[in-house]
Amino acid sequence: MTTANTARFNEEALSWDSNPSVQLATTLAHKAYLAHLPPPAILSTYDILDLGCGTGLLSLALAPSVRSVTAVDAAEGMIVALRSKLEHPPTPKTPPTNIHPIHALLTSPSDPLLALDPVTHTTRPNRRFDLVVSHLVLHHIPDLAAFFTTIHGCLRAGGGRVMVTDFEDFGPAARKFHPESKMDGVERHGIDRGMIRAVMEGVGFAGVRVERAFEMEKAVETEPGSGVLGPVVVFPFLICEGTKV
């Protein structure tokens, strides 16, 4: 992730959860993940890595269903916000104890920061995961092949899975997903199905599937750069899956 991305997300961390589009996209992504994951008896054994976790909305949603979540983000402000939720929950509800937030730009599967088990609080060098998830991150990544190579290395051999969601490049209107003031750090306006399939297969994933996960309505600028939201555009989201053999 670029410096522009990190700076922007640090600035937006405190207000991130108040954005209704962020909340809606995460809710729809969580529903899509559960529809593609195994039943509770198996899912409850999963150790998950959430890359680009932001303030932890998806991590917090998945945590009750899995054994553990290691939540990583390159923007320190986002991780500070997640830690605050875990240490000082906004409601009387007891926060999950199986989430480990990490501030890092992850480039190596052997990064020692991944070694800590959130449940036992012990370290295991070269720890690997049953599932890697990432939501609304791909369009910010300059080198997708390097990103998926890291993901592939983070998964356990013999069945570890990747499952990522992002909006689809469906033509010129996809650019409207971001207001013009937030274009710094946007590497592409949505994900092309053929491109992402080729990238995932190219780094070694088997059984790659790229399909429509859900659609989300979002108000966009009346004119580029106006800052005034008006028309609503329907943005299709893709779910991209693969397995490490």
Short mmCIF file of C-alpha atoms in Angstrom, two decimals, residues 4-102:
data_model
loop_
_atom_site.label_atom_id
_atom_site.label_comp_id
_atom_site.label_asym_id
_atom_site.label_seq_id
_atom_site.Cartn_x
_atom_site.Cartn_y
_atom_site.Cartn_z
CA ALA A 4 -0.82 8.24 0.06
CA ASN A 5 -3.11 5.39 1.12
CA THR A 6 -1.64 5.18 4.60
CA ALA A 7 -1.86 8.92 5.20
CA ARG A 8 -5.46 9.06 4.02
CA PHE A 9 -6.61 6.16 6.17
CA ASN A 10 -4.81 7.51 9.23
CA GLU A 11 -6.75 10.75 8.79
CA GLU A 12 -10.08 8.94 8.33
CA ALA A 13 -9.72 6.37 11.11
CA LEU A 14 -11.74 8.26 13.73
CA SER A 15 -14.68 8.87 11.38
CA TRP A 16 -14.45 5.61 9.42
CA ASP A 17 -17.24 3.76 11.23
CA SER A 18 -19.66 6.68 10.83
CA ASN A 19 -19.67 6.25 7.04
CA PRO A 20 -22.88 4.38 6.14
CA SER A 21 -21.36 3.04 2.90
CA VAL A 22 -18.48 1.50 4.86
CA GLN A 23 -20.90 -0.14 7.27
CA LEU A 24 -23.17 -1.44 4.51
CA ALA A 25 -20.33 -2.80 2.38
CA THR A 26 -18.89 -4.64 5.37
CA THR A 27 -22.26 -6.11 6.37
CA LEU A 28 -22.84 -7.38 2.82
CA ALA A 29 -19.30 -8.75 2.56
CA HIS A 30 -19.63 -10.59 5.88
CA LYS A 31 -22.86 -12.20 4.68
CA ALA A 32 -21.17 -13.23 1.42
CA TYR A 33 -18.19 -14.75 3.25
CA LEU A 34 -20.41 -16.83 5.51
CA ALA A 35 -22.33 -18.09 2.48
CA HIS A 36 -19.07 -19.36 0.94
CA LEU A 37 -17.49 -20.77 4.12
CA PRO A 38 -17.98 -24.20 5.72
CA PRO A 39 -20.60 -24.91 8.41
CA PRO A 40 -20.07 -23.68 11.99
CA ALA A 41 -18.50 -26.90 13.30
CA ILE A 42 -15.63 -26.53 10.82
CA LEU A 43 -15.50 -22.74 10.63
CA SER A 44 -15.10 -22.54 14.41
CA THR A 45 -11.67 -24.16 14.06
CA TYR A 46 -10.36 -21.57 11.58
CA ASP A 47 -7.51 -19.17 12.26
CA ILE A 48 -8.10 -16.17 10.00
CA LEU A 49 -5.82 -13.40 8.75
CA ASP A 50 -7.65 -10.18 7.83
CA LEU A 51 -5.41 -8.02 5.61
CA GLY A 52 -6.27 -4.34 5.43
CA CYS A 53 -8.62 -4.75 8.38
CA GLY A 54 -9.25 -1.03 8.91
CA THR A 55 -11.06 -0.39 12.17
CA GLY A 56 -11.88 -4.08 12.41
CA LEU A 57 -15.48 -4.10 11.24
CA LEU A 58 -15.09 -7.37 9.34
CA SER A 59 -12.76 -8.88 11.95
CA LEU A 60 -15.28 -8.17 14.69
CA ALA A 61 -18.10 -9.64 12.61
CA LEU A 62 -16.18 -12.85 11.87
CA ALA A 63 -14.63 -13.34 15.32
CA PRO A 64 -17.64 -15.11 16.95
CA SER A 65 -17.63 -17.72 14.15
CA VAL A 66 -13.94 -18.65 14.11
CA ARG A 67 -11.12 -19.69 16.43
CA SER A 68 -9.04 -16.53 15.97
CA VAL A 69 -8.55 -13.42 13.86
CA THR A 70 -5.19 -11.77 13.25
CA ALA A 71 -6.08 -8.30 11.97
CA VAL A 72 -3.42 -6.36 10.05
CA ASP A 73 -3.43 -2.84 8.64
CA ALA A 74 -0.71 -0.51 7.37
CA ALA A 75 -2.46 2.57 8.79
CA GLU A 76 -1.66 2.93 12.47
CA GLY A 77 -4.77 5.04 13.06
CA MET A 78 -7.00 2.17 11.98
CA ILE A 79 -5.30 -0.27 14.34
CA VAL A 80 -5.51 2.25 17.20
CA ALA A 81 -9.26 2.46 16.55
CA LEU A 82 -9.62 -1.34 16.59
CA ARG A 83 -7.61 -1.67 19.79
CA SER A 84 -9.83 0.96 21.39
CA LYS A 85 -12.93 -1.07 20.49
CA LEU A 86 -11.42 -4.18 22.06
CA GLU A 87 -10.20 -2.42 25.20
CA HIS A 88 -13.09 0.04 25.63
CA PRO A 89 -16.12 -1.35 23.79
CA PRO A 90 -18.75 1.25 22.85
CA THR A 91 -21.53 -0.96 24.28
CA PRO A 92 -21.79 -3.08 27.44
CA LYS A 93 -21.37 -6.16 25.27
CA THR A 94 -18.15 -8.04 26.05
CA PRO A 95 -15.72 -7.66 23.14
CA PRO A 96 -14.21 -10.76 21.55
CA THR A 97 -10.93 -11.94 23.03
CA ASN A 98 -9.73 -13.84 19.96
CA ILE A 99 -8.63 -10.84 17.84
CA HIS A 100 -5.00 -9.72 17.62
CA PRO A 101 -4.56 -6.29 15.93
CA ILE A 102 -1.24 -5.61 14.19
#
